[in-house]
């Protein structure tokens, strides 16, 4: 999303959350929220969003990548590697 690329993470999150109101279990939107949170440096929230996406769609590649990236950035490299086992 353009807002995220501009570093406007709070605005991007608001837009993604609005989209979730229309499609509450969308793994794509939740994965985008995870990516946005990770880019903003909020790895705990990124992991939570990725977990929600994976609950909705267990094999969602974007959510897996976003969770692994957030775990690695949160200094949990072993947990990060487990995502793809």
Tab-separated table of C-alpha atoms in Angstrom:
chain	number	residue	atom	x	y	z
A	1	UNK	CA	0.000	0.000	0.000
A	2	UNK	CA	1.210	3.487	-0.813
A	3	UNK	CA	0.822	4.785	2.742
A	4	UNK	CA	3.126	2.074	4.078
A	5	UNK	CA	5.731	2.821	1.412
A	6	UNK	CA	5.615	6.461	2.491
A	7	UNK	CA	6.271	5.432	6.089
A	8	UNK	CA	2.774	6.436	7.184
A	9	UNK	CA	2.244	3.250	9.156
A	10	UNK	CA	-0.552	4.468	11.460
A	11	UNK	CA	-2.629	5.633	8.492
A	12	UNK	CA	-1.976	2.394	6.632
A	13	UNK	CA	-3.073	0.393	9.671
A	14	UNK	CA	-6.294	2.398	9.870
A	15	UNK	CA	-7.053	1.599	6.233
A	16	UNK	CA	-6.335	-2.108	6.684
A	17	UNK	CA	-8.537	-2.193	9.803
A	18	UNK	CA	-11.365	-0.556	7.842
A	19	UNK	CA	-11.000	-3.245	5.190
A	20	UNK	CA	-11.205	-5.911	7.912
A	21	UNK	CA	-14.639	-4.605	8.838
A	22	UNK	CA	-15.819	-5.745	5.399
A	23	UNK	CA	-13.907	-9.032	5.336
A	24	UNK	CA	-13.151	-9.898	8.989
A	25	UNK	CA	-11.217	-13.135	8.437
A	26	UNK	CA	-9.218	-12.060	5.397
A	27	UNK	CA	-5.797	-13.664	5.634
A	28	UNK	CA	-4.535	-11.227	2.988
A	29	UNK	CA	-5.540	-8.148	4.974
A	30	UNK	CA	-4.210	-9.627	8.219
A	31	UNK	CA	-0.919	-10.490	6.510
A	32	UNK	CA	-0.695	-6.912	5.248
A	33	UNK	CA	-1.320	-5.664	8.783
A	34	UNK	CA	1.476	-7.948	9.996
A	35	UNK	CA	3.841	-6.574	7.368
A	36	UNK	CA	2.865	-2.994	8.183
A	37	UNK	CA	3.414	-3.552	11.921
A	38	UNK	CA	6.775	-5.167	11.280
A	39	UNK	CA	7.874	-2.266	9.087
A	40	UNK	CA	6.815	0.089	11.893
A	41	UNK	CA	8.981	-1.881	14.338
A	42	UNK	CA	6.086	-3.359	16.326
A	43	UNK	CA	7.124	-7.002	16.081
A	44	UNK	CA	4.789	-8.224	18.820
A	45	UNK	CA	1.784	-6.845	16.948
A	46	UNK	CA	3.137	-8.162	13.641
A	47	UNK	CA	3.340	-11.669	15.090
A	48	UNK	CA	-0.204	-11.373	16.466
A	49	UNK	CA	-1.602	-10.289	13.086
A	50	UNK	CA	0.299	-13.063	11.308
A	51	UNK	CA	-1.086	-15.597	13.790
A	52	UNK	CA	-4.622	-14.361	13.064
A	53	UNK	CA	-3.998	-14.699	9.330
A	54	UNK	CA	-2.646	-18.217	9.778
A	55	UNK	CA	-5.643	-19.155	11.913
A	56	UNK	CA	-7.867	-18.090	9.029
A	57	UNK	CA	-5.688	-19.650	6.321
A	58	UNK	CA	-2.957	-21.951	7.724
A	59	UNK	CA	-0.876	-22.120	4.543
A	60	UNK	CA	-0.899	-18.401	3.711
A	61	UNK	CA	2.649	-17.814	2.469
A	62	UNK	CA	2.658	-14.057	3.076
A	63	UNK	CA	1.557	-14.525	6.680
A	64	UNK	CA	4.240	-17.170	7.224
A	65	UNK	CA	6.927	-14.910	5.779
A	66	UNK	CA	5.720	-11.936	7.813
A	67	UNK	CA	5.661	-13.969	11.023
A	68	UNK	CA	9.124	-15.390	10.385
A	69	UNK	CA	10.490	-11.923	9.610
A	70	UNK	CA	8.953	-10.433	12.762
A	71	UNK	CA	10.250	-13.274	14.926
A	72	UNK	CA	13.737	-12.858	13.500
A	73	UNK	CA	13.633	-9.094	14.048
A	74	UNK	CA	12.405	-9.707	17.607
A	75	UNK	CA	15.582	-11.732	18.211
A	76	UNK	CA	13.855	-15.108	18.060
A	77	UNK	CA	15.702	-16.705	15.116
A	78	UNK	CA	15.040	-20.301	16.202
A	79	UNK	CA	11.289	-19.658	16.284
A	80	UNK	CA	11.575	-17.921	12.932
A	81	UNK	CA	13.085	-21.011	11.316
A	82	UNK	CA	10.346	-23.261	12.716
A	83	UNK	CA	7.739	-21.425	10.635
A	84	UNK	CA	8.890	-23.231	7.494
A	85	UNK	CA	9.453	-26.705	8.925
